[in-house]
mmCIF file with all atom_site columns, C-alpha atoms in Angstrom:
data_model
loop_
_atom_site.group_PDB
_atom_site.id
_atom_site.type_symbol
_atom_site.label_atom_id
_atom_site.label_alt_id
_atom_site.label_comp_id
_atom_site.label_asym_id
_atom_site.label_entity_id
_atom_site.label_seq_id
_atom_site.pdbx_PDB_ins_code
_atom_site.Cartn_x
_atom_site.Cartn_y
_atom_site.Cartn_z
_atom_site.occupancy
_atom_site.B_iso_or_equiv
_atom_site.pdbx_formal_charge
_atom_site.auth_seq_id
_atom_site.auth_comp_id
_atom_site.auth_asym_id
_atom_site.auth_atom_id
_atom_site.pdbx_PDB_model_num
ATOM 1   C CA . MET A 1 1   ? 34.205 75.280 6.563   1.00 53.00 ? 1   MET A CA 1
ATOM 2   C CA . THR A 1 2   ? 30.760 76.854 6.579   1.00 54.00 ? 2   THR A CA 1
ATOM 3   C CA . ALA A 1 3   ? 29.775 80.164 8.138   1.00 58.00 ? 3   ALA A CA 1
ATOM 4   C CA . PRO A 1 4   ? 28.166 79.909 11.626  1.00 63.00 ? 4   PRO A CA 1
ATOM 5   C CA . HIS A 1 5   ? 24.649 80.859 10.406  1.00 74.00 ? 5   HIS A CA 1
ATOM 6   C CA . SER A 1 6   ? 24.856 79.407 6.923   1.00 85.00 ? 6   SER A CA 1
ATOM 7   C CA . PRO A 1 7   ? 22.009 77.133 5.817   1.00 92.00 ? 7   PRO A CA 1
ATOM 8   C CA . VAL A 1 8   ? 24.582 74.632 4.514   1.00 95.00 ? 8   VAL A CA 1
ATOM 9   C CA . TYR A 1 9   ? 24.214 71.394 6.449   1.00 93.00 ? 9   TYR A CA 1
ATOM 10  C CA . GLN A 1 10  ? 27.196 69.076 6.658   1.00 93.00 ? 10  GLN A CA 1
ATOM 11  C CA . GLU A 1 11  ? 28.007 66.044 8.789   1.00 91.00 ? 11  GLU A CA 1
ATOM 12  C CA . TYR A 1 12  ? 31.267 64.129 9.002   1.00 86.00 ? 12  TYR A CA 1
ATOM 13  C CA . TYR A 1 13  ? 31.950 60.527 9.917   1.00 82.00 ? 13  TYR A CA 1
ATOM 14  C CA . THR A 1 14  ? 33.404 60.086 13.384  1.00 74.00 ? 14  THR A CA 1
ATOM 15  C CA . ARG A 1 15  ? 37.099 59.341 13.017  1.00 63.00 ? 15  ARG A CA 1
ATOM 16  C CA . THR A 1 16  ? 38.184 55.859 14.035  1.00 60.00 ? 16  THR A CA 1
ATOM 17  C CA . PRO A 1 17  ? 41.492 53.977 13.958  1.00 60.00 ? 17  PRO A CA 1
ATOM 18  C CA . PHE A 1 18  ? 39.845 51.809 11.285  1.00 57.00 ? 18  PHE A CA 1
ATOM 19  C CA . GLN A 1 19  ? 40.354 54.722 8.858   1.00 53.00 ? 19  GLN A CA 1
ATOM 20  C CA . LEU A 1 20  ? 44.095 54.368 9.192   1.00 54.00 ? 20  LEU A CA 1
ATOM 21  C CA . LEU A 1 21  ? 43.914 50.646 8.439   1.00 60.00 ? 21  LEU A CA 1
ATOM 22  C CA . THR A 1 22  ? 41.817 51.172 5.301   1.00 57.00 ? 22  THR A CA 1
ATOM 23  C CA . GLY A 1 23  ? 44.166 53.786 3.871   1.00 54.00 ? 23  GLY A CA 1
ATOM 24  C CA . ALA A 1 24  ? 41.748 56.699 4.269   1.00 54.00 ? 24  ALA A CA 1
ATOM 25  C CA . GLY A 1 25  ? 44.154 58.458 6.601   1.00 57.00 ? 25  GLY A CA 1
ATOM 26  C CA . TRP A 1 26  ? 43.036 60.618 9.508   1.00 55.00 ? 26  TRP A CA 1
ATOM 27  C CA . LYS A 1 27  ? 41.167 63.239 7.462   1.00 69.00 ? 27  LYS A CA 1
ATOM 28  C CA . ARG A 1 28  ? 37.525 64.089 8.112   1.00 77.00 ? 28  ARG A CA 1
ATOM 29  C CA . LEU A 1 29  ? 35.280 62.314 5.636   1.00 83.00 ? 29  LEU A CA 1
ATOM 30  C CA . VAL A 1 30  ? 31.974 63.917 4.641   1.00 88.00 ? 30  VAL A CA 1
ATOM 31  C CA . ALA A 1 31  ? 29.038 61.638 5.454   1.00 90.00 ? 31  ALA A CA 1
ATOM 32  C CA . PHE A 1 32  ? 26.298 63.978 4.202   1.00 95.00 ? 32  PHE A CA 1
ATOM 33  C CA . ARG A 1 33  ? 26.061 67.525 2.885   1.00 95.00 ? 33  ARG A CA 1
ATOM 34  C CA . ALA A 1 34  ? 23.181 69.706 1.697   1.00 97.00 ? 34  ALA A CA 1
ATOM 35  C CA . ASP A 1 35  ? 24.233 72.968 0.049   1.00 96.00 ? 35  ASP A CA 1
ATOM 36  C CA . GLU A 1 36  ? 23.330 75.224 -2.893  1.00 97.00 ? 36  GLU A CA 1
ATOM 37  C CA . SER A 1 37  ? 24.520 72.646 -5.449  1.00 96.00 ? 37  SER A CA 1
ATOM 38  C CA . GLY A 1 38  ? 22.577 69.683 -4.053  1.00 97.00 ? 38  GLY A CA 1
ATOM 39  C CA . ILE A 1 39  ? 23.123 66.722 -1.763  1.00 97.00 ? 39  ILE A CA 1
ATOM 40  C CA . THR A 1 40  ? 26.389 64.921 -1.217  1.00 96.00 ? 40  THR A CA 1
ATOM 41  C CA . LEU A 1 41  ? 26.279 61.326 0.005   1.00 95.00 ? 41  LEU A CA 1
ATOM 42  C CA . GLY A 1 42  ? 29.541 60.035 1.424   1.00 88.00 ? 42  GLY A CA 1
ATOM 43  C CA . GLY A 1 43  ? 30.583 56.477 0.834   1.00 80.00 ? 43  GLY A CA 1
ATOM 44  C CA . ALA A 1 44  ? 31.077 53.694 3.357   1.00 73.00 ? 44  ALA A CA 1
ATOM 45  C CA . ALA A 1 45  ? 34.462 53.500 5.092   1.00 65.00 ? 45  ALA A CA 1
ATOM 46  C CA . LEU A 1 46  ? 35.923 50.770 2.869   1.00 68.00 ? 46  LEU A CA 1
ATOM 47  C CA . ARG A 1 47  ? 34.405 52.130 -0.357  1.00 75.00 ? 47  ARG A CA 1
ATOM 48  C CA . TYR A 1 48  ? 34.284 55.845 0.314   1.00 78.00 ? 48  TYR A CA 1
ATOM 49  C CA . HIS A 1 49  ? 35.336 57.076 -3.135  1.00 82.00 ? 49  HIS A CA 1
ATOM 50  C CA . ARG A 1 50  ? 33.454 54.321 -4.976  1.00 88.00 ? 50  ARG A CA 1
ATOM 51  C CA . PHE A 1 51  ? 30.093 55.208 -3.340  1.00 91.00 ? 51  PHE A CA 1
ATOM 52  C CA . PHE A 1 52  ? 30.601 58.978 -3.028  1.00 92.00 ? 52  PHE A CA 1
ATOM 53  C CA . ALA A 1 53  ? 27.873 60.848 -4.938  1.00 94.00 ? 53  ALA A CA 1
ATOM 54  C CA . VAL A 1 54  ? 26.728 64.428 -5.514  1.00 96.00 ? 54  VAL A CA 1
ATOM 55  C CA . LEU A 1 55  ? 23.134 64.894 -6.713  1.00 97.00 ? 55  LEU A CA 1
ATOM 56  C CA . PRO A 1 56  ? 21.817 68.293 -7.861  1.00 98.00 ? 56  PRO A CA 1
ATOM 57  C CA . TRP A 1 57  ? 18.555 69.548 -6.342  1.00 98.00 ? 57  TRP A CA 1
ATOM 58  C CA . ARG A 1 58  ? 16.803 69.457 -9.735  1.00 97.00 ? 58  ARG A CA 1
ATOM 59  C CA . ASP A 1 59  ? 17.150 65.634 -9.695  1.00 97.00 ? 59  ASP A CA 1
ATOM 60  C CA . ILE A 1 60  ? 15.700 65.108 -6.189  1.00 98.00 ? 60  ILE A CA 1
ATOM 61  C CA . GLU A 1 61  ? 12.005 64.783 -5.312  1.00 97.00 ? 61  GLU A CA 1
ATOM 62  C CA . THR A 1 62  ? 12.226 63.618 -1.682  1.00 97.00 ? 62  THR A CA 1
ATOM 63  C CA . VAL A 1 63  ? 14.741 63.310 1.139   1.00 97.00 ? 63  VAL A CA 1
ATOM 64  C CA . ALA A 1 64  ? 13.690 60.779 3.794   1.00 97.00 ? 64  ALA A CA 1
ATOM 65  C CA . VAL A 1 65  ? 15.313 60.096 7.161   1.00 96.00 ? 65  VAL A CA 1
ATOM 66  C CA . TRP A 1 66  ? 13.936 56.717 8.219   1.00 94.00 ? 66  TRP A CA 1
ATOM 67  C CA . ALA A 1 67  ? 14.574 53.863 10.614  1.00 92.00 ? 67  ALA A CA 1
ATOM 68  C CA . ARG A 1 68  ? 13.665 50.253 11.232  1.00 89.00 ? 68  ARG A CA 1
ATOM 69  C CA . GLN A 1 69  ? 13.903 48.341 14.491  1.00 87.00 ? 69  GLN A CA 1
ATOM 70  C CA . ASN A 1 70  ? 13.871 44.719 15.588  1.00 80.00 ? 70  ASN A CA 1
ATOM 71  C CA . ARG A 1 71  ? 12.740 43.957 19.129  1.00 76.00 ? 71  ARG A CA 1
ATOM 72  C CA . GLU A 1 72  ? 16.224 43.358 20.475  1.00 75.00 ? 72  GLU A CA 1
ATOM 73  C CA . GLU A 1 73  ? 18.245 46.071 18.759  1.00 80.00 ? 73  GLU A CA 1
ATOM 74  C CA . LYS A 1 74  ? 18.341 49.838 18.542  1.00 87.00 ? 74  LYS A CA 1
ATOM 75  C CA . PRO A 1 75  ? 16.723 51.472 15.500  1.00 89.00 ? 75  PRO A CA 1
ATOM 76  C CA . VAL A 1 76  ? 18.832 51.330 12.350  1.00 88.00 ? 76  VAL A CA 1
ATOM 77  C CA . GLN A 1 77  ? 18.676 54.828 10.883  1.00 92.00 ? 77  GLN A CA 1
ATOM 78  C CA . ASN A 1 78  ? 19.047 55.642 7.188   1.00 93.00 ? 78  ASN A CA 1
ATOM 79  C CA . ILE A 1 79  ? 18.797 58.609 4.879   1.00 95.00 ? 79  ILE A CA 1
ATOM 80  C CA . GLY A 1 80  ? 17.423 58.040 1.403   1.00 95.00 ? 80  GLY A CA 1
ATOM 81  C CA . LEU A 1 81  ? 16.447 59.934 -1.718  1.00 97.00 ? 81  LEU A CA 1
ATOM 82  C CA . LYS A 1 82  ? 13.657 59.625 -4.233  1.00 97.00 ? 82  LYS A CA 1
ATOM 83  C CA . LEU A 1 83  ? 14.898 60.934 -7.560  1.00 97.00 ? 83  LEU A CA 1
ATOM 84  C CA . ARG A 1 84  ? 12.898 62.373 -10.436 1.00 97.00 ? 84  ARG A CA 1
ATOM 85  C CA . PRO A 1 85  ? 11.871 59.936 -13.197 1.00 95.00 ? 85  PRO A CA 1
ATOM 86  C CA . GLY A 1 86  ? 14.681 59.124 -15.603 1.00 95.00 ? 86  GLY A CA 1
ATOM 87  C CA . VAL A 1 87  ? 17.491 60.170 -13.250 1.00 95.00 ? 87  VAL A CA 1
ATOM 88  C CA . PRO A 1 88  ? 19.946 57.312 -12.654 1.00 94.00 ? 88  PRO A CA 1
ATOM 89  C CA . GLY A 1 89  ? 20.448 56.388 -8.999  1.00 92.00 ? 89  GLY A CA 1
ATOM 90  C CA . PRO A 1 90  ? 23.696 57.143 -7.207  1.00 94.00 ? 90  PRO A CA 1
ATOM 91  C CA . PRO A 1 91  ? 26.311 54.458 -6.654  1.00 92.00 ? 91  PRO A CA 1
ATOM 92  C CA . GLY A 1 92  ? 25.921 52.866 -3.266  1.00 89.00 ? 92  GLY A CA 1
ATOM 93  C CA . PRO A 1 93  ? 25.662 49.758 -1.167  1.00 88.00 ? 93  PRO A CA 1
ATOM 94  C CA . ASN A 1 94  ? 21.951 49.231 -1.978  1.00 89.00 ? 94  ASN A CA 1
ATOM 95  C CA . ARG A 1 95  ? 22.130 49.447 -5.784  1.00 90.00 ? 95  ARG A CA 1
ATOM 96  C CA . LYS A 1 96  ? 21.346 45.737 -6.185  1.00 91.00 ? 96  LYS A CA 1
ATOM 97  C CA . VAL A 1 97  ? 18.372 45.704 -3.795  1.00 92.00 ? 97  VAL A CA 1
ATOM 98  C CA . THR A 1 98  ? 15.317 44.315 -5.547  1.00 94.00 ? 98  THR A CA 1
ATOM 99  C CA . PRO A 1 99  ? 11.803 45.723 -5.035  1.00 94.00 ? 99  PRO A CA 1
ATOM 100 C CA . ARG A 1 100 ? 10.882 42.508 -3.210  1.00 95.00 ? 100 ARG A CA 1
ATOM 101 C CA . ASP A 1 101 ? 13.829 42.837 -0.808  1.00 93.00 ? 101 ASP A CA 1
ATOM 102 C CA . ALA A 1 102 ? 13.005 46.494 -0.191  1.00 92.00 ? 102 ALA A CA 1
ATOM 103 C CA . GLU A 1 103 ? 9.378  45.584 0.566   1.00 92.00 ? 103 GLU A CA 1
ATOM 104 C CA . ARG A 1 104 ? 10.498 43.021 3.148   1.00 89.00 ? 104 ARG A CA 1
ATOM 105 C CA . TYR A 1 105 ? 13.077 45.326 4.710   1.00 88.00 ? 105 TYR A CA 1
ATOM 106 C CA . ALA A 1 106 ? 11.106 48.601 4.770   1.00 91.00 ? 106 ALA A CA 1
ATOM 107 C CA . PRO A 1 107 ? 7.484  48.130 3.681   1.00 92.00 ? 107 PRO A CA 1
ATOM 108 C CA . HIS A 1 108 ? 6.622  51.659 4.818   1.00 91.00 ? 108 HIS A CA 1
ATOM 109 C CA . LEU A 1 109 ? 8.814  53.268 2.119   1.00 94.00 ? 109 LEU A CA 1
ATOM 110 C CA . GLU A 1 110 ? 8.966  53.487 -1.632  1.00 94.00 ? 110 GLU A CA 1
ATOM 111 C CA . TYR A 1 111 ? 11.435 51.152 -3.292  1.00 95.00 ? 111 TYR A CA 1
ATOM 112 C CA . GLU A 1 112 ? 13.565 53.960 -4.692  1.00 95.00 ? 112 GLU A CA 1
ATOM 113 C CA . VAL A 1 113 ? 14.071 55.560 -1.263  1.00 95.00 ? 113 VAL A CA 1
ATOM 114 C CA . VAL A 1 114 ? 15.386 52.256 0.124   1.00 94.00 ? 114 VAL A CA 1
ATOM 115 C CA . ARG A 1 115 ? 17.609 51.658 -2.913  1.00 95.00 ? 115 ARG A CA 1
ATOM 116 C CA . ASN A 1 116 ? 19.091 55.183 -2.734  1.00 95.00 ? 116 ASN A CA 1
ATOM 117 C CA . SER A 1 117 ? 19.737 55.045 1.022   1.00 94.00 ? 117 SER A CA 1
ATOM 118 C CA . ARG A 1 118 ? 22.789 55.287 3.195   1.00 92.00 ? 118 ARG A CA 1
ATOM 119 C CA . ARG A 1 119 ? 22.945 53.906 6.702   1.00 91.00 ? 119 ARG A CA 1
ATOM 120 C CA . ILE A 1 120 ? 23.524 56.565 9.329   1.00 90.00 ? 120 ILE A CA 1
ATOM 121 C CA . LEU A 1 121 ? 26.522 55.077 11.083  1.00 85.00 ? 121 LEU A CA 1
ATOM 122 C CA . LEU A 1 122 ? 29.283 57.010 12.843  1.00 83.00 ? 122 LEU A CA 1
ATOM 123 C CA . TRP A 1 123 ? 27.340 60.260 12.350  1.00 87.00 ? 123 TRP A CA 1
ATOM 124 C CA . LYS A 1 124 ? 23.970 61.737 13.341  1.00 92.00 ? 124 LYS A CA 1
ATOM 125 C CA . VAL A 1 125 ? 21.291 63.781 11.601  1.00 94.00 ? 125 VAL A CA 1
ATOM 126 C CA . ASP A 1 126 ? 20.264 67.143 13.037  1.00 95.00 ? 126 ASP A CA 1
ATOM 127 C CA . GLN A 1 127 ? 16.681 67.273 11.764  1.00 95.00 ? 127 GLN A CA 1
ATOM 128 C CA . ALA A 1 128 ? 16.245 71.018 12.316  1.00 95.00 ? 128 ALA A CA 1
ATOM 129 C CA . ARG A 1 129 ? 19.418 71.937 10.420  1.00 95.00 ? 129 ARG A CA 1
ATOM 130 C CA . LEU A 1 130 ? 18.583 69.513 7.600   1.00 97.00 ? 130 LEU A CA 1
ATOM 131 C CA . ALA A 1 131 ? 15.096 71.006 7.310   1.00 97.00 ? 131 ALA A CA 1
ATOM 132 C CA . ALA A 1 132 ? 16.555 74.540 7.222   1.00 96.00 ? 132 ALA A CA 1
ATOM 133 C CA . ALA A 1 133 ? 18.995 73.559 4.457   1.00 97.00 ? 133 ALA A CA 1
ATOM 134 C CA . VAL A 1 134 ? 16.316 71.916 2.314   1.00 97.00 ? 134 VAL A CA 1
ATOM 135 C CA . GLN A 1 135 ? 13.996 74.910 2.796   1.00 97.00 ? 135 GLN A CA 1
ATOM 136 C CA . ALA A 1 136 ? 16.773 77.368 1.899   1.00 97.00 ? 136 ALA A CA 1
ATOM 137 C CA . PHE A 1 137 ? 18.126 75.595 -1.177  1.00 97.00 ? 137 PHE A CA 1
ATOM 138 C CA . ALA A 1 138 ? 15.214 73.544 -2.566  1.00 97.00 ? 138 ALA A CA 1
ATOM 139 C CA . PRO A 1 139 ? 11.837 74.328 -1.015  1.00 97.00 ? 139 PRO A CA 1
ATOM 140 C CA . GLU A 1 140 ? 10.125 72.169 -3.667  1.00 97.00 ? 140 GLU A CA 1
ATOM 141 C CA . VAL A 1 141 ? 11.873 69.031 -2.350  1.00 97.00 ? 141 VAL A CA 1
ATOM 142 C CA . ARG A 1 142 ? 9.842  67.057 0.198   1.00 97.00 ? 142 ARG A CA 1
ATOM 143 C CA . LEU A 1 143 ? 11.546 66.205 3.487   1.00 97.00 ? 143 LEU A CA 1
ATOM 144 C CA . LEU A 1 144 ? 10.140 63.178 5.317   1.00 96.00 ? 144 LEU A CA 1
ATOM 145 C CA . PHE A 1 145 ? 10.776 61.817 8.801   1.00 95.00 ? 145 PHE A CA 1
ATOM 146 C CA . PRO A 1 146 ? 8.525  58.717 8.898   1.00 92.00 ? 146 PRO A CA 1
ATOM 147 C CA . PRO A 1 147 ? 8.088  56.975 12.271  1.00 89.00 ? 147 PRO A CA 1
ATOM 148 C CA . VAL A 1 148 ? 10.380 54.076 13.125  1.00 89.00 ? 148 VAL A CA 1
ATOM 149 C CA . TYR A 1 149 ? 9.161  50.892 11.471  1.00 87.00 ? 149 TYR A CA 1
ATOM 150 C CA . GLN A 1 150 ? 8.820  48.185 14.125  1.00 86.00 ? 150 GLN A CA 1
ATOM 151 C CA . VAL A 1 151 ? 9.623  44.773 12.664  1.00 83.00 ? 151 VAL A CA 1
ATOM 152 C CA . PRO A 1 152 ? 6.823  42.377 13.673  1.00 82.00 ? 152 PRO A CA 1
ATOM 153 C CA . PRO A 1 153 ? 7.905  39.453 15.863  1.00 77.00 ? 153 PRO A CA 1
ATOM 154 C CA . VAL A 1 154 ? 8.342  36.137 14.108  1.00 68.00 ? 154 VAL A CA 1
ATOM 155 C CA . ARG A 1 155 ? 5.773  33.542 15.145  1.00 67.00 ? 155 ARG A CA 1
ATOM 156 C CA . GLY A 1 156 ? 6.822  29.965 15.771  1.00 58.00 ? 156 GLY A CA 1
ATOM 157 C CA . THR A 1 157 ? 8.534  27.748 18.267  1.00 48.00 ? 157 THR A CA 1
ATOM 158 C CA . ARG A 1 158 ? 12.090 28.775 17.501  1.00 52.00 ? 158 ARG A CA 1
ATOM 159 C CA . LEU A 1 159 ? 13.873 30.410 20.375  1.00 49.00 ? 159 LEU A CA 1
ATOM 160 C CA . GLY A 1 160 ? 15.454 33.634 19.235  1.00 50.00 ? 160 GLY A CA 1
ATOM 161 C CA . HIS A 1 161 ? 17.841 36.070 20.802  1.00 51.00 ? 161 HIS A CA 1
ATOM 162 C CA . GLY A 1 162 ? 15.888 38.094 23.343  1.00 51.00 ? 162 GLY A CA 1
ATOM 163 C CA . SER A 1 163 ? 12.907 35.707 23.288  1.00 52.00 ? 163 SER A CA 1
ATOM 164 C CA . GLY A 1 164 ? 13.101 35.077 27.020  1.00 51.00 ? 164 GLY A CA 1
ATOM 165 C CA . GLY A 1 165 ? 13.713 31.388 26.314  1.00 50.00 ? 165 GLY A CA 1
ATOM 166 C CA . SER A 1 166 ? 16.843 29.362 26.325  1.00 46.00 ? 166 SER A CA 1
ATOM 167 C CA . ILE A 1 167 ? 18.068 26.051 24.956  1.00 47.00 ? 167 ILE A CA 1
ATOM 168 C CA . PHE A 1 168 ? 18.371 24.973 28.578  1.00 45.00 ? 168 PHE A CA 1
ATOM 169 C CA . ASP A 1 169 ? 14.572 25.205 28.984  1.00 45.00 ? 169 ASP A CA 1
ATOM 170 C CA . ILE A 1 170 ? 14.106 22.125 26.799  1.00 48.00 ? 170 ILE A CA 1
ATOM 171 C CA . LEU A 1 171 ? 16.962 19.947 28.112  1.00 47.00 ? 171 LEU A CA 1
ATOM 172 C CA . PRO A 1 172 ? 16.096 17.233 30.693  1.00 47.00 ? 172 PRO A CA 1
#
């Protein structure tokens, strides 16, 4: 538990019955934490301990809270890190993302930020508290909140979800 006016910033995953089914129990799982020792990235629900990582401030260059959005869905938010040269990346779901895949998925970001990202799911980022924590513990670390990347619509004749068209428009 942190003091009420402490610069430590911590978010927990929202508890769900799914936790009980995966064997995680009903305990509160840390999704993200920024404190005097560095940044803690929680793992995904099914692989919490496998993807859990703590990175010291001396290894971090940038913290980026970013999002991407298709026309028909809400923005998918992520938090990612750019690490100093030579520092191995944390374990995580994006470790096998190639630079080409990262360019297609988030062309507005550096490859390393995409690779070292976690999806913000079942928790939210308080930008003001995150900024206060980074300023208090590592003022040399850049904090970025790039605008939401809007995925360009796909051109062609295919009818997609939310296109306004239907298969019934072409039937006799």
